[in-house]
Amino acid sequence: MSNTTDTTEQAIHREGDEIRYTICQQNGCFTGCLLACHVSDGKLVAIDVGDPIHADMPREDVGETAVREGMIQHRPCVRGRMWRKTLYHPNRALHPMKNIGQKGSPVWEQISWEEALDTIAQKIVETRDTYGPYSISGGMFFLDFAAWAGFGHSTWGCASTAGHTLADAVVMGVDLPMPFGHSPTPPRGTEPPDLLNAKLIIAIGWNPAVSYTADNLVLALARERGIPIIVIDSRYTSSVQAYADQWIPIRPGTDIALLLALAHVLFTEDLLDHAFVDRFVEPEGFARWRSYVLGEADGIAKTPEWAETICAVPAETIRELARLYGAHHGYSDGNACFFKLHFAPARIVGGENVGRAGIYLQALTGNIGVPGGYYGGGECTVPFFMPVPMVNWQRAMPSSADPMSVPLYDARGWVDAVLLKDRLDSGEMTEEEYRHRIGCAEDWPLPDIHMAFNQVGTDIGTHDNQRMWEAYRKLDFVVKAVYHADRPEAAYADIVLPLADPFFEASGDAMGGGGFFYPGFMSVSAYGNYFILSQKVIEPPGEAKPLAWINAQIARRLGILDEYNPRLADVLDDPKAWDERYVELQREAYEEWRVYYAGWAEESGIEPAQAPSFDEFWACPIFRVPLKREPHYGFKEQIQEGMPFNTESGRIEFHSHFLADPDMADKEFIFPQTGAPSGICFGGSKPAVIPPQAEYTEAWDSPLGQMAQEYPLRLITPHSFFRQNTAQDNNLWIEDEARHALWISVADARERGIRDGDMVRIANPQGEGILPAYVTSRVGPGTICMVYGAWYRPGLSQEQTERMPDGVDLRGSANNFTSSRMYPWVKGNLHCASLAQVEKVNGGEY
């Protein structure tokens, strides 16, 4: 395999352009595509789709061997190629700004970096010393330097997978892999080529045509091979259109009823993989859940007819699906079913029941820990096939507790920690209730948050935006680092810092933490056989700076720079030397890795036997090797090699003694076999609300409950093909091309007198918005859809209401309508659905 740039590919480059390379590694896709960036006169003028050193690799007509070995090009989709317009948006943040007005109604004054950094450092010290080490929040993520500076409030839980996290922990005894989890759990996802070992693919709420796109080629090949693909989704998605042999529409938020009915058929028609169940499933919990499903425990048999009245899937469809599913036993006969219950079905109130039931079904059919199977949970990462270079930053051990371990709060809990603190202090709320509401275990320190420094992530990506803004107003001091000055969050900050884009304008700074997560060399979660070095492509505009530089500057002012970031300390005031040092460190890491790789390749029999030199690699910084192994699938060690599960019984547990014990309600969950802390406090079992096994519970926002009398439409908020979470919503190229509207069924539109394109008002207890209607048959009656990621635009509307004090949203920001109302496992869970009502406004015009 050559590392020489292909001359044919070179010939299409514009004459005089310099080609630099980076990676599109935005959260929400996780594919990791190489971006060939054309630079002319210091400006990014084009982003190419090519992978020059692998120009001979298949890109369209991909064969099975290429897919199984991972020797395919990962070319950027429209999102990757759109970055150029986002980078040069007229509203890029260019200078540090100070708000001399009010939060929510800012009046901005440009200040120097010196003033901004001095003020922030002063506020950190003042807040920490006055209110203690748990008084400063990093929002969704921890502050990279916090552990060296003597404070540590941060988050626990993962917004993407929280409903599955409880299921994974109590059923399988696993946590998310580091750094997103808190226990040393190995990745347990499935490499895409393993789907070709399946004999049946069932996907629930999975839309890889939009997100997790590495699976697309495999699904296309699976369909060509005749592997049946059944998609269960409340929308007719792009993936349904491209891959599905059958689409089963379902009422959103009712997946648990469908799963229970599938189990009922498996039980009553004896379609279980008994050999798997007898060996790997804890028998007491199995018997309890079987009794519940059959109606022996509560008098309600969870039949397909029972489920039809809830989920709107015909009983006969459920029964035939269960029979087809039950004919695929991966453990006993090698006839595996890849059963993918993706994140969205569990991102609801009661989502932990959905997550657990998905795992139970795969256990009943023997499709866990076998080729072509899947464990049914939410994890998607796989271990690296080969070693990856890592920069040695030579950081000292931090002086205080790791901010990811003490204390641990959920990704949204800091908002309630702020808003409910007065009630705690006045005695209106007990400490026990306060801890429960914010997800703080009884032996964790209580927070007293007075300052927020949001560096990474998006607040409008969280539920119930109005409560977020309320919490910001209440804080003493808020700092927000942004790429664009018109980000909605910026309006609620005291200081706004302009950020250099991590993919294009900074050296190896993709996660912002000085490269400490991804020090330039980035691999991806789907295939573990390649990595890309992210080069700096262009200079940032104005005074925008990399987040690593910002953190280092603050660390210097706090007196911790030599411990926190010693290898960049001496180049902090020289931008050219800063960039050169990054390349030096990358060269050092690569050359050390290169020596290690040679031994690994010889031992593994992998070609090429020698990696190219750093200078050769730098010319087009992608390195990959063929996957010469059986594709990775989770829990092979337990099923194939006899390792016990990290549960109390050492088996898959349908019944959780931890959740059944009310005395454990406010304690941290500990993994039984290893004794490792999970960093999770489920809370709320006083009185018991989270059932110890997967059950149907009618949530307060159920489409069949009382709330639906006033708000009869179930709102879903899926991801967009044109955005990565909220990134690029302001991209001018898609303003006219990507139609952002409220999806509504033909029947529901007719009932309300709504025509396609009419302006409609959507309202629920959380918020109000006005946007165009998209009348379509791609959603069923009772379902509306607002694609996630649009930016809240209160300034566009002069209309203010009690629910929307800053103005009714005219853009369609989905999380104005998703609730933060607490229930036991809301902690860490990002709600993606809600109930709402829709009406036409002003004759359809606004």
PDB file of N, CA, C and O in Angstrom, residues 225-253:
ATOM      1  N   ARG A 225     -27.204  -8.646  -1.121  1.00  0.00           N
ATOM      2  CA  ARG A 225     -27.062 -10.071  -0.829  1.00  0.00           C
ATOM      3  C   ARG A 225     -28.379 -10.729  -0.440  1.00  0.00           C
ATOM      4  O   ARG A 225     -28.434 -11.945  -0.241  1.00  0.00           O
ATOM      5  N   GLY A 226     -29.409  -9.947  -0.306  1.00  0.00           N
ATOM      6  CA  GLY A 226     -30.710 -10.511   0.017  1.00  0.00           C
ATOM      7  C   GLY A 226     -30.984 -10.704   1.486  1.00  0.00           C
ATOM      8  O   GLY A 226     -31.923 -11.422   1.861  1.00  0.00           O
ATOM      9  N   ILE A 227     -30.191 -10.073   2.363  1.00  0.00           N
ATOM     10  CA  ILE A 227     -30.470 -10.135   3.794  1.00  0.00           C
ATOM     11  C   ILE A 227     -31.681  -9.259   4.083  1.00  0.00           C
ATOM     12  O   ILE A 227     -31.668  -8.061   3.807  1.00  0.00           O
ATOM     13  N   PRO A 228     -32.767  -9.804   4.611  1.00  0.00           N
ATOM     14  CA  PRO A 228     -33.967  -8.989   4.856  1.00  0.00           C
ATOM     15  C   PRO A 228     -33.684  -7.865   5.859  1.00  0.00           C
ATOM     16  O   PRO A 228     -33.034  -8.087   6.893  1.00  0.00           O
ATOM     17  N   ILE A 229     -34.160  -6.674   5.544  1.00  0.00           N
ATOM     18  CA  ILE A 229     -33.984  -5.510   6.410  1.00  0.00           C
ATOM     19  C   ILE A 229     -35.364  -4.942   6.721  1.00  0.00           C
ATOM     20  O   ILE A 229     -36.098  -4.541   5.817  1.00  0.00           O
ATOM     21  N   ILE A 230     -35.708  -4.925   7.999  1.00  0.00           N
ATOM     22  CA  ILE A 230     -36.996  -4.415   8.460  1.00  0.00           C
ATOM     23  C   ILE A 230     -36.731  -3.205   9.342  1.00  0.00           C
ATOM     24  O   ILE A 230     -35.947  -3.286  10.296  1.00  0.00           O
ATOM     25  N   VAL A 231     -37.355  -2.088   9.016  1.00  0.00           N
ATOM     26  CA  VAL A 231     -37.162  -0.857   9.773  1.00  0.00           C
ATOM     27  C   VAL A 231     -38.474  -0.475  10.447  1.00  0.00           C
ATOM     28  O   VAL A 231     -39.520  -0.396   9.797  1.00  0.00           O
ATOM     29  N   ILE A 232     -38.390  -0.266  11.762  1.00  0.00           N
ATOM     30  CA  ILE A 232     -39.538   0.177  12.560  1.00  0.00           C
ATOM     31  C   ILE A 232     -39.266   1.619  12.968  1.00  0.00           C
ATOM     32  O   ILE A 232     -38.304   1.900  13.688  1.00  0.00           O
ATOM     33  N   ASP A 233     -40.077   2.532  12.474  1.00  0.00           N
ATOM     34  CA  ASP A 233     -39.816   3.948  12.708  1.00  0.00           C
ATOM     35  C   ASP A 233     -41.114   4.717  12.527  1.00  0.00           C
ATOM     36  O   ASP A 233     -41.962   4.337  11.717  1.00  0.00           O
ATOM     37  N   SER A 234     -41.263   5.796  13.265  1.00  0.00           N
ATOM     38  CA  SER A 234     -42.468   6.611  13.148  1.00  0.00           C
ATOM     39  C   SER A 234     -42.429   7.524  11.932  1.00  0.00           C
ATOM     40  O   SER A 234     -43.426   8.181  11.623  1.00  0.00           O
ATOM     41  N   ARG A 235     -41.291   7.577  11.230  1.00  0.00           N
ATOM     42  CA  ARG A 235     -41.171   8.347   9.988  1.00  0.00           C
ATOM     43  C   ARG A 235     -40.738   7.425   8.853  1.00  0.00           C
ATOM     44  O   ARG A 235     -40.032   6.439   9.067  1.00  0.00           O
ATOM     45  N   TYR A 236     -41.119   7.802   7.644  1.00  0.00           N
ATOM     46  CA  TYR A 236     -40.564   7.162   6.460  1.00  0.00           C
ATOM     47  C   TYR A 236     -39.248   7.880   6.174  1.00  0.00           C
ATOM     48  O   TYR A 236     -39.201   8.925   5.535  1.00  0.00           O
ATOM     49  N   THR A 237     -38.149   7.322   6.683  1.00  0.00           N
ATOM     50  CA  THR A 237     -36.847   7.995   6.647  1.00  0.00           C
ATOM     51  C   THR A 237     -36.087   7.677   5.368  1.00  0.00           C
ATOM     52  O   THR A 237     -36.478   6.811   4.572  1.00  0.00           O
ATOM     53  N   SER A 238     -34.967   8.352   5.206  1.00  0.00           N
ATOM     54  CA  SER A 238     -34.091   8.080   4.064  1.00  0.00           C
ATOM     55  C   SER A 238     -33.582   6.642   4.109  1.00  0.00           C
ATOM     56  O   SER A 238     -33.413   6.011   3.063  1.00  0.00           O
ATOM     57  N   SER A 239     -33.330   6.132   5.302  1.00  0.00           N
ATOM     58  CA  SER A 239     -32.846   4.756   5.423  1.00  0.00           C
ATOM     59  C   SER A 239     -33.932   3.758   5.035  1.00  0.00           C
ATOM     60  O   SER A 239     -33.643   2.721   4.427  1.00  0.00           O
ATOM     61  N   VAL A 240     -35.177   4.051   5.388  1.00  0.00           N
ATOM     62  CA  VAL A 240     -36.277   3.192   4.960  1.00  0.00           C
ATOM     63  C   VAL A 240     -36.323   3.146   3.437  1.00  0.00           C
ATOM     64  O   VAL A 240     -36.418   2.081   2.813  1.00  0.00           O
ATOM     65  N   GLN A 241     -36.223   4.314   2.841  1.00  0.00           N
ATOM     66  CA  GLN A 241     -36.305   4.417   1.383  1.00  0.00           C
ATOM     67  C   GLN A 241     -35.155   3.684   0.712  1.00  0.00           C
ATOM     68  O   GLN A 241     -35.344   3.008  -0.304  1.00  0.00           O
ATOM     69  N   ALA A 242     -33.956   3.775   1.292  1.00  0.00           N
ATOM     70  CA  ALA A 242     -32.778   3.225   0.629  1.00  0.00           C
ATOM     71  C   ALA A 242     -32.575   1.738   0.888  1.00  0.00           C
ATOM     72  O   ALA A 242     -32.104   1.015  -0.005  1.00  0.00           O
ATOM     73  N   TYR A 243     -32.924   1.258   2.076  1.00  0.00           N
ATOM     74  CA  TYR A 243     -32.478  -0.081   2.467  1.00  0.00           C
ATOM     75  C   TYR A 243     -33.584  -1.062   2.837  1.00  0.00           C
ATOM     76  O   TYR A 243     -33.376  -2.271   2.769  1.00  0.00           O
ATOM     77  N   ALA A 244     -34.730  -0.578   3.261  1.00  0.00           N
ATOM     78  CA  ALA A 244     -35.694  -1.463   3.908  1.00  0.00           C
ATOM     79  C   ALA A 244     -36.473  -2.321   2.911  1.00  0.00           C
ATOM     80  O   ALA A 244     -36.922  -1.844   1.871  1.00  0.00           O
ATOM     81  N   ASP A 245     -36.640  -3.584   3.271  1.00  0.00           N
ATOM     82  CA  ASP A 245     -37.586  -4.445   2.580  1.00  0.00           C
ATOM     83  C   ASP A 245     -38.992  -4.246   3.128  1.00  0.00           C
ATOM     84  O   ASP A 245     -39.977  -4.468   2.427  1.00  0.00           O
ATOM     85  N   GLN A 246     -39.081  -3.833   4.393  1.00  0.00           N
ATOM     86  CA  GLN A 246     -40.376  -3.570   5.002  1.00  0.00           C
ATOM     87  C   GLN A 246     -40.234  -2.421   5.985  1.00  0.00           C
ATOM     88  O   GLN A 246     -39.281  -2.368   6.770  1.00  0.00           O
ATOM     89  N   TRP A 247     -41.172  -1.498   5.910  1.00  0.00           N
ATOM     90  CA  TRP A 247     -41.264  -0.407   6.890  1.00  0.00           C
ATOM     91  C   TRP A 247     -42.488  -0.643   7.748  1.00  0.00           C
ATOM     92  O   TRP A 247     -43.593  -0.833   7.243  1.00  0.00           O
ATOM     93  N   ILE A 248     -42.285  -0.648   9.060  1.00  0.00           N
ATOM     94  CA  ILE A 248     -43.388  -0.789  10.003  1.00  0.00           C
ATOM     95  C   ILE A 248     -43.518   0.528  10.760  1.00  0.00           C
ATOM     96  O   ILE A 248     -42.720   0.823  11.655  1.00  0.00           O
ATOM     97  N   PRO A 249     -44.471   1.357  10.402  1.00  0.00           N
ATOM     98  CA  PRO A 249     -44.657   2.617  11.148  1.00  0.00           C
ATOM     99  C   PRO A 249     -45.223   2.329  12.533  1.00  0.00           C
ATOM    100  O   PRO A 249     -45.989   1.384  12.729  1.00  0.00           O
ATOM    101  N   ILE A 250     -44.829   3.156  13.502  1.00  0.00           N
ATOM    102  CA  ILE A 250     -45.226   2.955  14.887  1.00  0.00           C
ATOM    103  C   ILE A 250     -45.542   4.299  15.515  1.00  0.00           C
ATOM    104  O   ILE A 250     -44.940   5.323  15.151  1.00  0.00           O
ATOM    105  N   ARG A 251     -46.488   4.315  16.439  1.00  0.00           N
ATOM    106  CA  ARG A 251     -46.776   5.539  17.186  1.00  0.00           C
ATOM    107  C   ARG A 251     -45.563   5.861  18.059  1.00  0.00           C
ATOM    108  O   ARG A 251     -45.114   5.028  18.850  1.00  0.00           O
ATOM    109  N   PRO A 252     -44.980   7.054  17.915  1.00  0.00           N
ATOM    110  CA  PRO A 252     -43.751   7.360  18.669  1.00  0.00           C
ATOM    111  C   PRO A 252     -43.985   7.308  20.173  1.00  0.00           C
ATOM    112  O   PRO A 252     -45.046   7.687  20.674  1.00  0.00           O
ATOM    113  N   GLY A 253     -42.973   6.812  20.881  1.00  0.00           N
ATOM    114  CA  GLY A 253     -43.038   6.729  22.335  1.00  0.00           C
ATOM    115  C   GLY A 253     -43.689   5.480  22.859  1.00  0.00           C
ATOM    116  O   GLY A 253     -43.874   5.344  24.072  1.00  0.00           O
TER     117      GLY A 253
END
